XYZ file of C-alpha atoms in Angstrom:
102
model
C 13.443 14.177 -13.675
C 9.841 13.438 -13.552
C 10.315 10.033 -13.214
C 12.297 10.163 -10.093
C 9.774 12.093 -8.492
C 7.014 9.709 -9.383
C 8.235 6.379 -8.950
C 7.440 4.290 -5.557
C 10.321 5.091 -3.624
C 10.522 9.108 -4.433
C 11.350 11.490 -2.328
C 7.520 13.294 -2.313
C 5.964 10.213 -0.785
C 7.428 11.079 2.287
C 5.582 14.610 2.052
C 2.650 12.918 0.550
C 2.476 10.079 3.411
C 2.761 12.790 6.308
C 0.216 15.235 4.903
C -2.462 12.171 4.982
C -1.218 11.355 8.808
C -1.979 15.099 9.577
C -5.675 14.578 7.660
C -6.473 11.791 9.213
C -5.019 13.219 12.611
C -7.759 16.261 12.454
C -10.605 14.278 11.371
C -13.298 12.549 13.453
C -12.844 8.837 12.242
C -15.165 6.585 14.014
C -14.048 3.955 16.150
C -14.519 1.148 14.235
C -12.381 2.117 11.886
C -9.491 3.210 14.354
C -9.397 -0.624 15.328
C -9.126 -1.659 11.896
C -6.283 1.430 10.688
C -4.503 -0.156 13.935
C -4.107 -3.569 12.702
C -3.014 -2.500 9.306
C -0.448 -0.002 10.570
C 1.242 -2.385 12.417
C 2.024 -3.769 8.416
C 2.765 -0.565 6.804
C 6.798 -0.635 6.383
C 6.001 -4.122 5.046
C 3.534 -3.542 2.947
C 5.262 -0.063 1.200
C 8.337 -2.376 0.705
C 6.236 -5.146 -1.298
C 4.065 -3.565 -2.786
C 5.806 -2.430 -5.806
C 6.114 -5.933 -6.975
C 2.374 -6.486 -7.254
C 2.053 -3.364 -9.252
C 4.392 -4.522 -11.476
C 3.107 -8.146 -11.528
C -0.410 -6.871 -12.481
C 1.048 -4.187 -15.079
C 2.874 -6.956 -16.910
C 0.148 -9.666 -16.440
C -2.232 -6.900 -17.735
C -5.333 -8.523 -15.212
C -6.345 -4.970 -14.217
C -5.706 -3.352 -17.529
C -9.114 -1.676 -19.197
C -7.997 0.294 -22.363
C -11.047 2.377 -22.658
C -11.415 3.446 -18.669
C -7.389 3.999 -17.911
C -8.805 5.545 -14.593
C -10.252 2.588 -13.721
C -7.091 0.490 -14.577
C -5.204 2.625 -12.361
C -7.924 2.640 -9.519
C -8.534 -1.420 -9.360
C -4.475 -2.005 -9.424
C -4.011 0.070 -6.864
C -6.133 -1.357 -4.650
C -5.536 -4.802 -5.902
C -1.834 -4.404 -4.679
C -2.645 -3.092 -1.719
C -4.824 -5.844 -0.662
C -2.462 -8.117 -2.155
C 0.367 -6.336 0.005
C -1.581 -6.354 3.413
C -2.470 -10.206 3.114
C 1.171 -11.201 1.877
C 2.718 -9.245 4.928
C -0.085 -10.274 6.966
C 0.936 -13.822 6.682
C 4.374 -13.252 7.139
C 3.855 -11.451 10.479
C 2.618 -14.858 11.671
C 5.217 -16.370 11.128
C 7.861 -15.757 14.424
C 11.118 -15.940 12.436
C 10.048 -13.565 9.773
C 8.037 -11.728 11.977
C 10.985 -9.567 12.972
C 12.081 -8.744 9.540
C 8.846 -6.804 8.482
């Protein structure tokens, strides 16, 4: 049971995804980084659809992997497959054919 409700395509990331649009809807972001949360959001179907591959790509390569700072292991791959995410659906939104599909 506690597996389905923490794996990447559970049912509490919807809850978890609109309680951070409601956090970031009451807080005064500056402007600068409106323009850049624009761009990216433009990616973000594509990017919560891929990313679970990177995640596993760096768990099994083990890149990201610190045994004595598991915190940290889980911090950098996070944001490793994010960014890895956002660029790999970044290209593929310049691309017109594939454009549509993400």
């Amino acid at each position: 049971v506690a597996q389905y409700f923490q794996s990447y395509f559970s049912v509490t990331t919807i809850a978890a995804s609109s309680a951070m649009m409601y956090l970031f809807k009451d807080m005064n972001i500056p402007e600068r980084y409106v323009a850049i949360t624009t761009k990216v959001s433009a990616l973000t179907l594509g990017i919560y659809v891929i990313h679970p591959l990177f995640i596993n790509l760096l768990n099994y390569t083990g890149l990201l992997y610190f045994p004595s700072l598991p915190s940290a292991s889980i911090a950098t791959t996070s944001l490793a497959a994010f960014f890895l995410s956002t660029i790999t659906v970044w290209v593929i939104a310049k691309i017109p054919y594939l454009k549509r599909t993400i």
